[in-house]
Coordinates of C-alpha atoms in Angstrom, one line a residue:
Chain A
M1408 CA 115.1 229.2 14.3
T1409 CA 111.6 227.6 14.3
H1410 CA 109.6 226.5 11.3
V1411 CA 105.9 226.8 11.0
N1412 CA 103.8 224.7 8.6
S1413 CA 101.7 226.7 6.2
S1414 CA 99.7 225.8 3.2
Q1415 CA 100.9 226.5 -0.3
P1416 CA 101.7 228.8 -2.0
A1417 CA 104.8 230.1 -0.2
M1418 CA 104.1 233.1 2.0
Q1419 CA 104.5 236.5 0.6
N1420 CA 107.8 238.4 1.1
Q1421 CA 109.7 235.2 1.8
R1422 CA 112.9 234.2 0.1
R1423 CA 112.1 231.5 -2.4
S1424 CA 114.2 228.8 -4.0
P1425 CA 115.1 229.3 -7.7
L1426 CA 113.0 226.1 -8.1
Y1427 CA 109.9 227.7 -6.7
R1428 CA 107.9 227.3 -9.9
R1429 CA 108.9 223.7 -10.3
H1430 CA 107.5 223.2 -6.8
T1431 CA 104.2 225.0 -7.3
E1432 CA 103.7 222.9 -10.5
L1433 CA 104.0 219.8 -8.3
K1434 CA 101.5 221.3 -5.8
A1435 CA 104.1 221.5 -3.0
E1436 CA 103.2 222.4 0.5
F1437 CA 105.6 224.9 1.9
E1438 CA 106.8 225.7 5.4
S1439 CA 108.3 228.9 6.7
L1440 CA 111.9 228.7 7.9
G1441 CA 113.2 232.1 9.1
D1442 CA 112.9 234.5 6.2
A1443 CA 112.6 231.7 3.6
S1444 CA 110.1 229.1 2.5
L1445 CA 111.0 225.4 2.1
V1446 CA 109.1 222.5 0.5
S1447 CA 107.7 220.5 3.4
R1448 CA 106.0 217.9 1.2
Y1449 CA 104.4 217.3 -2.2
G1450 CA 101.8 214.7 -1.2
E1451 CA 101.0 212.2 1.5
L1452 CA 103.9 212.0 4.0
A1453 CA 104.0 208.2 4.6
A1454 CA 104.4 207.5 0.8
E1455 CA 106.9 210.3 0.5
I1456 CA 109.1 208.8 3.3
E1457 CA 109.1 205.4 1.4
S1458 CA 110.0 207.2 -1.8
A1459 CA 112.8 209.1 -0.1
A1460 CA 114.2 205.7 1.3
Q1461 CA 114.2 204.3 -2.3
L1462 CA 115.2 207.4 -4.3
G1463 CA 114.2 211.0 -3.7
L1464 CA 115.3 214.5 -4.6
A1465 CA 114.7 217.4 -2.2
D1466 CA 115.4 221.1 -2.6
L1467 CA 117.2 222.4 0.5
S1468 CA 118.3 225.7 -1.0
A1469 CA 116.4 227.7 1.6
L1470 CA 118.4 226.2 4.5
P1471 CA 121.2 228.4 5.8
R1472 CA 124.8 227.7 4.8
I1473 CA 128.0 229.7 4.8
G1474 CA 131.6 229.4 3.8
F1475 CA 135.1 230.7 4.7
K1476 CA 138.3 230.8 2.7
G1477 CA 141.8 232.0 3.1
A1478 CA 145.2 230.9 4.6
G1479 CA 143.9 231.9 8.1
A1480 CA 140.4 230.3 7.8
P1481 CA 141.1 226.9 9.5
Q1482 CA 142.8 228.6 12.5
W1483 CA 140.0 231.1 12.7
A1484 CA 137.4 228.4 12.6
I1485 CA 139.1 226.5 15.4
S1486 CA 139.1 229.7 17.5
Q1487 CA 135.3 229.8 17.0
G1488 CA 134.9 226.4 18.4
I1489 CA 134.4 224.6 15.1
K1490 CA 135.5 221.0 14.8
L1491 CA 137.4 220.6 11.5
P1492 CA 137.9 217.4 9.5
E1493 CA 141.5 216.3 9.3
S1494 CA 141.9 216.3 5.6
P1495 CA 140.3 218.1 2.6
N1496 CA 137.2 216.6 1.0
H1497 CA 135.9 215.3 4.3
S1498 CA 133.2 216.7 6.6
V1499 CA 132.4 216.5 10.3
V1500 CA 129.1 216.9 12.1
Q1501 CA 129.1 219.5 14.9
D1502 CA 127.4 219.3 18.3
D1503 CA 124.5 221.4 17.1
G1504 CA 123.9 219.3 14.0
A1505 CA 125.7 221.6 11.5
L1506 CA 128.0 219.9 8.9
V1507 CA 131.4 221.4 8.4
G1508 CA 133.3 220.3 5.2
K1509 CA 136.8 221.1 4.2
L1510 CA 136.9 221.8 0.4
S1511 CA 140.7 222.4 0.4
H1512 CA 143.4 223.2 3.0
Q1513 CA 142.1 226.7 3.1
E1514 CA 138.3 226.5 2.4
L1515 CA 135.4 225.6 4.6
L1516 CA 131.8 224.9 3.9
I1517 CA 129.2 224.9 6.7
L1518 CA 125.7 223.5 6.2
S1519 CA 122.8 223.8 8.6
D1520 CA 120.9 220.8 9.9
L1521 CA 117.6 219.9 8.4
A1522 CA 115.6 222.0 10.9
G1523 CA 117.6 225.1 10.0
S1524 CA 118.3 225.4 13.7
S1525 CA 122.1 225.0 13.8
A1526 CA 123.3 227.8 16.1
L1527 CA 126.7 227.6 14.4
V1528 CA 125.5 228.7 11.0
N1529 CA 122.9 231.2 12.3
S1530 CA 125.2 232.9 14.8
L1531 CA 128.2 233.0 12.4
E1532 CA 126.2 234.8 9.8
P1533 CA 126.0 238.3 11.2
V1534 CA 128.5 238.5 14.1
Q1535 CA 131.6 236.9 12.9
I1536 CA 131.4 238.3 9.4
E1537 CA 131.4 241.8 10.8
S1538 CA 134.4 241.0 12.9
L1539 CA 136.2 239.5 9.9
K1540 CA 135.7 242.6 7.9
Q1541 CA 137.2 244.7 10.6
S1542 CA 140.2 242.4 11.2
E1543 CA 143.6 242.8 9.8
P1544 CA 144.1 241.6 6.2
A1545 CA 146.9 239.4 7.7
A1546 CA 144.2 237.3 9.3
Q1547 CA 143.5 236.1 5.8
T1548 CA 140.0 234.8 6.4
Y1549 CA 137.3 235.7 3.9
H1550 CA 133.5 235.1 4.1
L1551 CA 131.8 233.2 1.2
P1552 CA 128.1 233.8 0.9
R1553 CA 127.2 230.2 0.0
A1554 CA 123.5 230.6 0.6
H1555 CA 123.4 233.2 -2.2
S1556 CA 126.0 231.7 -4.6
H1557 CA 125.0 228.0 -4.3
S1558 CA 121.8 225.9 -4.4
C1559 CA 121.6 222.8 -2.2
L1560 CA 119.8 219.7 -3.3
A1561 CA 119.6 216.3 -1.5
V1562 CA 119.5 213.0 -3.3
T1563 CA 118.4 210.3 -0.9
G1564 CA 117.8 206.6 -0.9
T1565 CA 119.3 203.2 -1.6
A1566 CA 119.3 203.7 -5.4
A1567 CA 121.0 207.1 -5.2
A1568 CA 124.6 205.9 -5.9
E1569 CA 123.5 203.8 -8.9
M1570 CA 121.5 206.7 -10.3
F1571 CA 124.5 209.0 -9.9
S1572 CA 126.6 206.7 -12.1
K1573 CA 124.6 207.9 -15.0
V1574 CA 125.5 211.5 -14.6
C1575 CA 128.7 211.6 -12.6
G1576 CA 132.2 210.1 -13.1
V1577 CA 133.0 209.6 -9.4
D1578 CA 132.0 206.3 -7.8
L1579 CA 129.6 207.2 -5.0
R1580 CA 128.8 203.7 -3.8
S1581 CA 129.0 203.2 -0.1
H1582 CA 132.2 201.1 -0.1
K1583 CA 134.0 203.8 -2.2
F1584 CA 132.4 207.0 -0.9
A1585 CA 131.9 206.8 2.8
Q1586 CA 129.8 208.8 5.2
G1587 CA 131.3 212.3 5.5
Q1588 CA 133.3 212.2 2.3
I1589 CA 133.1 215.1 -0.2
A1590 CA 133.6 214.9 -4.0
Q1591 CA 134.0 218.1 -6.1
T1592 CA 133.3 217.0 -9.6
S1593 CA 131.1 217.4 -12.7
L1594 CA 127.5 216.3 -12.3
A1595 CA 125.5 216.3 -15.5
K1596 CA 128.2 218.6 -16.8
I1597 CA 127.6 221.0 -13.9
N1598 CA 130.4 221.7 -11.4
A1599 CA 129.1 220.4 -8.1
V1600 CA 130.1 219.7 -4.5
I1601 CA 128.7 216.3 -3.4
V1602 CA 128.7 215.6 0.4
R1603 CA 127.6 212.3 1.7
H1604 CA 125.6 212.9 4.9
D1605 CA 123.3 209.9 5.6
L1606 CA 119.9 210.2 7.2
A1607 CA 120.3 207.5 9.8
E1608 CA 120.4 204.3 7.7
T1609 CA 119.3 206.0 4.5
P1610 CA 122.1 207.1 2.1
C1611 CA 121.9 210.9 1.4
F1612 CA 124.0 213.1 -0.8
Y1613 CA 123.9 216.9 -0.6
V1614 CA 124.6 218.4 -4.0
L1615 CA 125.7 222.1 -4.0
S1616 CA 126.1 223.8 -7.4
D1617 CA 126.0 227.3 -8.8
I1618 CA 122.6 228.7 -8.0
S1619 CA 122.0 229.8 -11.7
T1620 CA 122.3 226.2 -12.9
V1621 CA 119.9 224.5 -10.4
E1622 CA 116.8 224.3 -12.6
F1623 CA 118.9 222.4 -15.2
L1624 CA 120.4 220.2 -12.6
W1625 CA 117.0 219.5 -11.0
D1626 CA 115.5 218.5 -14.4
C1627 CA 118.6 216.3 -15.2
L1628 CA 118.5 214.5 -11.9
L1629 CA 114.7 213.8 -12.1
D1630 CA 115.2 212.5 -15.6
A1631 CA 118.0 210.2 -14.5
M1632 CA 115.9 209.1 -11.5
Q1633 CA 112.9 208.1 -13.6
E1634 CA 114.1 204.5 -14.2
Y1635 CA 114.4 203.9 -10.5
A1636 CA 111.0 205.5 -9.7
G1637 CA 112.7 208.4 -8.0
V1638 CA 110.5 211.4 -7.2
P1639 CA 110.8 214.9 -5.6
V1640 CA 110.3 214.7 -1.8
G1641 CA 109.9 217.4 0.8
V1642 CA 112.1 218.1 3.9
A1643 CA 109.5 216.5 6.2
A1644 CA 110.3 213.1 4.7
L1645 CA 114.0 213.7 5.2
R1646 CA 113.5 214.6 8.8
S1647 CA 111.5 211.5 9.4
L1648 CA 114.2 209.3 7.9
A1649 CA 116.9 211.1 9.9
A1650 CA 114.8 210.5 13.1
R1651 CA 114.6 206.7 12.4
G1652 CA 118.2 206.3 13.8
Chain B
M302 CA 138.8 208.2 -21.2
K303 CA 141.8 210.4 -20.4
L304 CA 142.4 211.0 -16.7
L305 CA 144.4 213.6 -14.9
T306 CA 145.2 213.3 -11.1
C307 CA 144.4 216.5 -9.2
P308 CA 146.5 216.8 -6.1
L309 CA 143.4 217.8 -4.1
N310 CA 140.6 215.7 -5.6
G311 CA 142.4 212.6 -7.1
P312 CA 142.0 211.2 -10.6
R313 CA 139.3 212.9 -12.7
N314 CA 138.1 213.0 -16.3
I315 CA 140.3 215.4 -18.3
S316 CA 137.1 217.3 -19.2
E317 CA 137.0 218.6 -15.6
F318 CA 140.3 220.5 -16.1
T319 CA 141.4 223.7 -17.8
Y320 CA 144.9 224.3 -19.1
G321 CA 146.5 227.4 -17.7
G322 CA 149.8 227.7 -19.6
E323 CA 153.4 227.0 -19.0
Y324 CA 154.9 227.7 -15.6
H325 CA 157.9 230.0 -15.4
P326 CA 159.4 231.4 -12.3
M327 CA 158.5 235.1 -11.9
P328 CA 161.4 237.4 -12.5
D329 CA 162.3 240.0 -9.9
P330 CA 159.8 242.8 -10.3
N331 CA 162.3 245.4 -9.3
K332 CA 164.8 244.4 -12.0
T333 CA 162.6 243.6 -14.9
D334 CA 162.0 245.8 -17.9
P335 CA 158.6 245.8 -19.7
R336 CA 159.9 243.6 -22.5
Q337 CA 160.9 240.9 -19.9
W338 CA 157.5 241.3 -18.2
A339 CA 155.7 240.8 -21.5
E340 CA 157.8 237.7 -22.2
H341 CA 157.0 236.3 -18.7
V342 CA 153.3 237.0 -19.0
F343 CA 152.5 236.3 -22.6
F344 CA 155.2 234.2 -24.3
H345 CA 155.5 230.4 -24.2
D346 CA 158.7 228.4 -24.9
N347 CA 156.5 225.7 -26.5
E348 CA 159.2 223.2 -25.8
A349 CA 159.2 219.6 -27.1
G350 CA 159.9 217.6 -24.0
I351 CA 159.1 217.7 -20.3
V352 CA 157.5 221.0 -19.3
T353 CA 155.8 222.3 -16.1
E354 CA 152.3 223.6 -16.7
W355 CA 149.4 225.2 -14.8
W356 CA 146.2 223.3 -14.7
C357 CA 142.9 224.1 -12.9
H358 CA 140.4 221.6 -11.6
S359 CA 137.2 223.5 -12.6
A360 CA 134.8 221.9 -10.1
S361 CA 136.9 223.0 -7.2
S362 CA 138.7 226.0 -8.8
F363 CA 141.9 224.4 -7.6
W364 CA 145.1 225.4 -9.4
F365 CA 148.0 223.1 -9.4
L366 CA 151.1 222.2 -11.5
A367 CA 151.8 219.2 -13.7
E368 CA 155.0 218.0 -15.3
R369 CA 154.1 216.7 -18.8
N370 CA 156.0 215.3 -21.7
T371 CA 154.7 217.3 -24.7
I372 CA 156.0 214.7 -27.1
T373 CA 154.2 211.7 -25.6
D374 CA 151.5 213.6 -23.7
Q375 CA 152.5 211.6 -20.6
V376 CA 151.9 213.3 -17.3
I377 CA 154.9 212.6 -15.1
R378 CA 153.5 214.0 -11.9
T379 CA 151.1 216.6 -10.6
F380 CA 151.7 218.6 -7.4
E381 CA 150.3 221.5 -5.3
A382 CA 151.4 225.0 -6.2
S383 CA 152.5 225.4 -2.5
E384 CA 155.5 223.3 -3.3
L385 CA 156.9 226.2 -5.3
F386 CA 155.0 229.1 -3.8
N387 CA 155.6 228.8 -0.1
Q388 CA 155.9 232.4 0.9
R389 CA 154.0 235.6 0.3
V390 CA 155.4 238.0 -2.3
D391 CA 154.8 241.6 -1.6
F392 CA 155.2 244.2 -4.3
A393 CA 156.8 247.5 -3.4
A394 CA 154.4 250.3 -4.4
E395 CA 156.3 252.7 -6.7
S396 CA 155.1 255.8 -8.3
G397 CA 156.0 254.6 -11.8
D398 CA 155.6 256.3 -15.2
N399 CA 152.1 255.4 -16.3
S400 CA 152.2 257.2 -19.6

Protein backbone atom coordinates (compact mmCIF):
# COMPACT_ATOMS: atom_id res chain seq x y z
CA MET A 1 0.00 0.00 0.00
CA THR A 2 1.38 3.42 -0.87
CA HIS A 3 0.64 6.75 0.71
CA VAL A 4 0.33 10.03 -1.13
CA ASN A 5 0.64 13.40 0.50
CA SER A 6 -2.33 15.67 0.09
CA SER A 7 -3.32 18.97 1.56
CA GLN A 8 -6.01 19.20 4.18
CA PRO A 9 -8.90 18.64 4.55
CA ALA A 10 -8.97 14.87 4.19
CA MET A 11 -10.01 13.71 0.78
CA GLN A 12 -13.64 12.98 0.12
CA ASN A 13 -14.94 9.43 0.43
CA GLN A 14 -12.07 8.33 2.59
CA ARG A 15 -12.33 6.64 5.94
CA ARG A 16 -11.69 9.15 8.69
CA SER A 17 -10.53 8.74 12.22
CA PRO A 18 -13.14 9.45 14.93
CA LEU A 19 -10.75 12.29 15.86
CA TYR A 20 -11.06 13.94 12.45
CA ARG A 21 -12.64 17.10 13.87
CA ARG A 22 -9.94 17.44 16.49
CA HIS A 23 -7.37 17.23 13.70
CA THR A 24 -9.02 19.81 11.44
CA GLU A 25 -9.23 22.22 14.40
CA LEU A 26 -5.46 21.81 14.73
CA LYS A 27 -5.05 22.50 10.99
CA ALA A 28 -3.66 19.05 10.27
CA GLU A 29 -2.27 18.06 6.93
CA PHE A 30 -3.57 14.64 5.90
CA GLU A 31 -2.15 11.92 3.73
CA SER A 32 -3.98 9.17 1.95
CA LEU A 33 -3.37 5.61 3.06
CA GLY A 34 -5.38 3.07 1.10
CA ASP A 35 -9.03 3.97 1.67
CA ALA A 36 -8.27 6.05 4.78
CA SER A 37 -6.72 9.38 5.61
CA LEU A 38 -4.08 9.80 8.27
CA VAL A 39 -2.62 12.94 9.85
CA SER A 40 0.77 13.48 8.25
CA ARG A 41 1.67 16.56 10.33
CA TYR A 42 0.21 19.57 12.07
CA GLY A 43 2.99 22.09 11.45
CA GLU A 44 6.62 22.32 10.60
CA LEU A 45 8.11 18.83 10.44
CA ALA A 46 11.49 19.47 12.09
CA ALA A 47 9.84 21.00 15.17
CA GLU A 48 7.32 18.17 15.27
CA ILE A 49 10.08 15.55 15.25
CA GLU A 50 11.67 17.25 18.27
CA SER A 51 8.29 17.35 20.02
CA ALA A 52 7.71 13.67 19.31
CA ALA A 53 11.14 12.85 20.79
CA GLN A 54 10.16 14.70 23.99
CA LEU A 55 6.42 13.92 24.25
CA GLY A 56 3.98 13.53 21.38
CA LEU A 57 0.54 12.06 20.76
CA ALA A 58 -0.30 10.65 17.34
CA ASP A 59 -3.55 9.24 16.00
CA LEU A 60 -2.82 6.02 14.08
CA SER A 61 -6.43 4.84 13.94
CA ALA A 62 -6.39 4.77 10.15
CA LEU A 63 -3.55 2.22 10.02
CA PRO A 64 -4.66 -1.38 9.35
CA ARG A 65 -4.86 -3.87 12.22
CA ILE A 66 -6.56 -7.18 12.80
CA GLY A 67 -7.08 -9.76 15.51
CA PHE A 68 -7.76 -13.47 15.94
CA LYS A 69 -9.12 -15.39 18.88
CA GLY A 70 -9.94 -18.98 19.76
CA ALA A 71 -8.35 -22.19 20.99
CA GLY A 72 -6.98 -22.85 17.50
CA ALA A 73 -5.77 -19.29 16.81
CA PRO A 74 -2.07 -19.69 17.77
CA GLN A 75 -1.68 -22.85 15.70
CA TRP A 76 -3.49 -21.28 12.77
CA ALA A 77 -1.27 -18.19 12.95
CA ILE A 78 1.86 -20.35 12.88
CA SER A 79 0.51 -22.12 9.80
CA GLN A 80 0.25 -18.66 8.16
CA GLY A 81 3.92 -18.03 8.81
CA ILE A 82 3.36 -15.64 11.71
CA LYS A 83 6.02 -15.49 14.41
CA LEU A 84 4.38 -15.58 17.84
CA PRO A 85 5.72 -14.29 21.15
CA GLU A 86 6.39 -17.03 23.67
CA SER A 87 4.09 -15.73 26.39
CA PRO A 88 0.96 -13.57 26.62
CA ASN A 89 1.33 -9.80 26.98
CA HIS A 90 4.37 -9.73 24.72
CA SER A 91 4.78 -8.80 21.06
CA VAL A 92 7.14 -9.70 18.23
CA VAL A 93 8.05 -7.68 15.12
CA GLN A 94 7.57 -9.64 11.90
CA ASP A 95 9.83 -9.58 8.84
CA ASP A 96 7.50 -7.16 7.04
CA GLY A 97 7.38 -4.71 9.97
CA ALA A 98 4.02 -5.82 11.37
CA LEU A 99 3.76 -6.21 15.13
CA VAL A 100 2.09 -9.35 16.49
CA GLY A 101 1.01 -9.27 20.11
CA LYS A 102 -0.37 -12.08 22.24
CA LEU A 103 -3.15 -10.78 24.49
CA SER A 104 -3.82 -14.19 26.04
CA HIS A 105 -2.99 -17.80 25.25
CA GLN A 106 -5.74 -17.71 22.65
CA GLU A 107 -5.86 -14.14 21.36
CA LEU A 108 -3.64 -12.32 18.87
CA LEU A 109 -3.43 -8.68 17.85
CA ILE A 110 -1.67 -7.72 14.62
CA LEU A 111 -0.70 -4.08 13.97
CA SER A 112 0.61 -2.66 10.73
CA ASP A 113 3.91 -0.81 10.39
CA LEU A 114 3.83 3.01 10.24
CA ALA A 115 3.69 3.04 6.44
CA GLY A 116 0.61 0.80 6.41
CA SER A 117 2.54 -1.43 4.04
CA SER A 118 2.72 -4.61 6.12
CA ALA A 119 1.88 -7.42 3.74
CA LEU A 120 0.86 -9.59 6.67
CA VAL A 121 -1.98 -7.34 7.83
CA ASN A 122 -3.13 -6.42 4.33
CA SER A 123 -3.13 -9.93 2.93
CA LEU A 124 -4.72 -11.48 6.00
CA GLU A 125 -7.67 -9.14 5.83
CA PRO A 126 -9.65 -10.55 2.89
CA VAL A 127 -8.21 -13.95 2.07
CA GLN A 128 -7.68 -15.72 5.34
CA ILE A 129 -10.87 -14.41 6.89
CA GLU A 130 -12.89 -16.00 4.12
CA SER A 131 -11.06 -19.27 4.59
CA LEU A 132 -11.73 -19.08 8.32
CA LYS A 133 -15.44 -18.62 7.76
CA GLN A 134 -15.52 -21.74 5.62
CA SER A 135 -13.40 -23.85 7.92
CA GLU A 136 -14.80 -26.31 10.40
CA PRO A 137 -15.91 -24.91 13.78
CA ALA A 138 -13.40 -27.34 15.27
CA ALA A 139 -10.62 -25.11 13.93
CA GLN A 140 -11.74 -22.65 16.62
CA THR A 141 -10.18 -19.52 15.14
CA TYR A 142 -12.27 -16.40 14.94
CA HIS A 143 -11.54 -13.07 13.27
CA LEU A 144 -11.66 -9.86 15.34
CA PRO A 145 -12.17 -6.65 13.31
CA ARG A 146 -9.79 -4.55 15.40
CA ALA A 147 -9.65 -1.71 12.86
CA HIS A 148 -13.38 -1.15 13.41
CA SER A 149 -13.63 -1.90 17.12
CA HIS A 150 -10.51 -0.16 18.39
CA SER A 151 -8.77 3.14 17.89
CA CYS A 152 -4.99 3.31 17.93
CA LEU A 153 -3.00 6.17 19.39
CA ALA A 154 0.76 6.43 19.86
CA VAL A 155 2.38 8.23 22.77
CA THR A 156 6.02 8.94 22.02
CA GLY A 157 9.02 10.49 23.71
CA THR A 158 11.30 10.38 26.69
CA ALA A 159 8.65 11.89 29.00
CA ALA A 160 5.94 9.40 28.00
CA ALA A 161 6.35 6.93 30.85
CA GLU A 162 6.30 9.67 33.49
CA MET A 163 3.23 11.23 31.91
CA PHE A 164 1.47 7.84 31.94
CA SER A 165 1.97 7.61 35.71
CA LYS A 166 -0.68 10.32 36.06
CA VAL A 167 -3.38 8.31 34.33
CA CYS A 168 -2.32 4.66 34.57
CA GLY A 169 -1.61 2.31 37.49
CA VAL A 170 0.95 0.18 35.64
CA ASP A 171 4.60 1.28 35.81
CA LEU A 172 5.59 1.87 32.18
CA ARG A 173 9.17 3.05 32.79
CA SER A 174 11.79 1.36 30.61
CA HIS A 175 13.33 -0.81 33.32
CA LYS A 176 9.89 -2.14 34.29
CA PHE A 177 8.15 -2.26 30.93
CA ALA A 178 10.55 -3.31 28.21
CA GLN A 179 10.33 -3.07 24.45
CA GLY A 180 7.68 -5.49 23.16
CA GLN A 181 5.75 -5.79 26.42
CA ILE A 182 1.98 -5.35 26.53
CA ALA A 183 -0.16 -4.09 29.41
CA GLN A 184 -3.92 -4.48 29.38
CA THR A 185 -5.12 -2.03 31.95
CA SER A 186 -7.13 1.04 32.79
CA LEU A 187 -5.90 4.30 31.26
CA ALA A 188 -7.74 7.43 32.41
CA LYS A 189 -10.53 5.02 33.47
CA ILE A 190 -10.72 3.61 29.93
CA ASN A 191 -9.84 -0.03 29.25
CA ALA A 192 -6.80 -0.02 27.01
CA VAL A 193 -4.14 -2.23 25.52
CA ILE A 194 -0.71 -0.57 25.76
CA VAL A 195 2.07 -1.95 23.58
CA ARG A 196 5.65 -0.73 23.90
CA HIS A 197 7.11 -0.46 20.40
CA ASP A 198 9.98 2.04 20.32
CA LEU A 199 10.85 4.19 17.32
CA ALA A 200 14.59 3.42 17.18
CA GLU A 201 15.86 5.12 20.39
CA THR A 202 12.64 7.01 21.14
CA PRO A 203 10.18 5.32 23.54
CA CYS A 204 6.80 4.74 21.91
CA PHE A 205 3.60 3.26 23.32
CA TYR A 206 0.71 2.21 21.14
CA VAL A 207 -2.60 2.65 22.97
CA LEU A 208 -5.60 0.70 21.69
CA SER A 209 -8.99 1.38 23.20
CA ASP A 210 -12.64 1.03 22.31
CA ILE A 211 -13.19 3.30 19.32
CA SER A 212 -16.17 5.03 20.94
CA THR A 213 -13.98 6.32 23.78
CA VAL A 214 -11.12 7.75 21.76
CA GLU A 215 -12.18 11.42 21.84
CA PHE A 216 -12.28 11.30 25.64
CA LEU A 217 -8.94 9.50 25.80
CA TRP A 218 -7.32 11.94 23.33
CA ASP A 219 -8.42 14.91 25.45
CA CYS A 220 -7.33 13.24 28.71
CA LEU A 221 -3.88 12.40 27.36
CA LEU A 222 -3.33 15.89 25.94
CA ASP A 223 -4.38 17.33 29.29
CA ALA A 224 -1.94 15.06 31.15
CA MET A 225 0.79 15.91 28.62
CA GLN A 226 0.49 19.66 29.09
CA GLU A 227 2.95 19.93 31.97
CA TYR A 228 5.61 18.16 29.87
CA ALA A 229 4.92 20.38 26.83
CA GLY A 230 3.50 17.37 24.98
CA VAL A 231 1.67 18.09 21.71
CA PRO A 232 -0.14 16.21 18.93
CA VAL A 233 2.21 15.00 16.22
CA GLY A 234 1.65 13.46 12.79
CA VAL A 235 2.81 10.13 11.47
CA ALA A 236 5.59 11.81 9.43
CA ALA A 237 7.42 12.70 12.64
CA LEU A 238 7.08 9.13 13.92
CA ARG A 239 8.47 7.73 10.68
CA SER A 240 11.45 10.11 10.90
CA LEU A 241 12.20 9.00 14.46
CA ALA A 242 11.89 5.34 13.47
CA ALA A 243 14.32 5.91 10.60
CA ARG A 244 16.95 7.38 12.93
CA GLY A 245 17.92 3.89 14.04
CA MET B 1 -5.08 0.65 47.31
CA LYS B 2 -6.51 -2.84 47.12
CA LEU B 3 -4.83 -5.15 44.61
CA LEU B 4 -5.93 -8.40 43.02
CA THR B 5 -3.55 -10.60 41.04
CA CYS B 6 -4.91 -11.55 37.64
CA PRO B 7 -3.36 -14.86 36.46
CA LEU B 8 -2.88 -13.33 32.99
CA ASN B 9 -2.00 -9.70 33.71
CA GLY B 10 -0.49 -9.69 37.19
CA PRO B 11 -1.37 -7.45 40.15
CA ARG B 12 -3.85 -4.73 39.29
CA ASN B 13 -6.03 -2.21 41.10
CA ILE B 14 -9.25 -3.87 42.28
CA SER B 15 -11.21 -1.27 40.27
CA GLU B 16 -10.10 -3.08 37.10
CA PHE B 17 -12.03 -6.21 38.13
CA THR B 18 -15.64 -7.30 38.12
CA TYR B 19 -17.04 -9.92 40.50
CA GLY B 20 -18.75 -12.80 38.75
CA GLY B 21 -20.35 -14.82 41.54
CA GLU B 22 -19.53 -18.06 43.32
CA TYR B 23 -18.10 -20.99 41.44
CA HIS B 24 -20.01 -24.25 41.60
CA PRO B 25 -19.30 -27.34 39.50
CA MET B 26 -21.98 -27.72 36.84
CA PRO B 27 -24.40 -30.58 37.52
CA ASP B 28 -24.90 -33.22 34.84
CA PRO B 29 -27.32 -31.57 32.37
CA ASN B 30 -28.95 -34.91 31.57
CA LYS B 31 -29.80 -35.70 35.18
CA THR B 32 -30.81 -32.27 36.44
CA ASP B 33 -34.35 -31.06 37.00
CA PRO B 34 -35.32 -27.37 36.55
CA ARG B 35 -35.16 -26.72 40.28
CA GLN B 36 -31.55 -27.93 40.46
CA TRP B 37 -30.67 -25.87 37.39
CA ALA B 38 -32.17 -22.77 38.97
CA GLU B 39 -30.14 -23.39 42.11
CA HIS B 40 -26.97 -23.82 40.09
CA VAL B 41 -27.51 -20.68 38.01
CA PHE B 42 -29.08 -18.25 40.47
CA PHE B 43 -28.52 -19.30 44.10
CA HIS B 44 -25.42 -18.58 46.13
CA ASP B 45 -24.34 -20.41 49.28
CA ASN B 46 -23.05 -17.13 50.74
CA GLU B 47 -20.72 -19.10 52.94
CA ALA B 48 -18.60 -17.50 55.67
CA GLY B 49 -15.15 -18.90 55.00
CA ILE B 50 -13.02 -19.79 52.02
CA VAL B 51 -15.01 -19.78 48.78
CA THR B 52 -14.11 -20.00 45.10
CA GLU B 53 -15.37 -17.11 43.00
CA TRP B 54 -15.43 -15.96 39.40
CA TRP B 55 -13.65 -12.66 38.69
CA CYS B 56 -13.14 -10.83 35.41
CA HIS B 57 -10.27 -8.48 34.55
CA SER B 58 -12.29 -5.93 32.60
CA ALA B 59 -9.43 -4.45 30.55
CA SER B 60 -8.65 -7.82 28.99
CA SER B 61 -12.07 -9.50 29.46
CA PHE B 62 -10.19 -12.35 31.14
CA TRP B 63 -12.28 -14.55 33.43
CA PHE B 64 -10.50 -16.44 36.16
CA LEU B 65 -11.10 -17.96 39.58
CA ALA B 66 -10.10 -16.77 43.02
CA GLU B 67 -10.15 -18.47 46.41
CA ARG B 68 -11.13 -15.87 48.94
CA ASN B 69 -11.85 -15.90 52.65
CA THR B 70 -15.14 -14.04 52.95
CA ILE B 71 -14.55 -13.39 56.67
CA THR B 72 -11.16 -11.70 56.36
CA ASP B 73 -11.44 -10.70 52.67
CA GLN B 74 -8.04 -12.28 52.12
CA VAL B 75 -7.46 -13.72 48.65
CA ILE B 76 -5.68 -17.06 49.07
CA ARG B 77 -4.90 -17.56 45.38
CA THR B 78 -6.10 -16.77 41.88
CA PHE B 79 -5.87 -19.22 39.00
CA GLU B 80 -6.87 -19.70 35.37
CA ALA B 81 -10.23 -21.31 34.65
CA SER B 82 -8.43 -23.88 32.49
CA GLU B 83 -7.32 -25.57 35.74
CA LEU B 84 -10.90 -26.72 36.19
CA PHE B 85 -12.24 -26.50 32.66
CA ASN B 86 -9.84 -28.54 30.58
CA GLN B 87 -12.16 -30.24 28.15
CA ARG B 88 -15.01 -29.20 25.90
CA VAL B 89 -18.51 -29.91 27.20
CA ASP B 90 -21.00 -30.79 24.50
CA PHE B 91 -24.70 -30.64 25.23
CA ALA B 92 -26.85 -33.27 23.61
CA ALA B 93 -29.63 -31.58 21.62
CA GLU B 94 -32.96 -32.86 22.86
CA SER B 95 -36.44 -31.97 21.73
CA GLY B 96 -37.57 -30.98 25.19
CA ASP B 97 -40.90 -29.61 26.35
CA ASN B 98 -40.69 -25.82 25.89
CA SER B 99 -44.14 -25.06 27.24
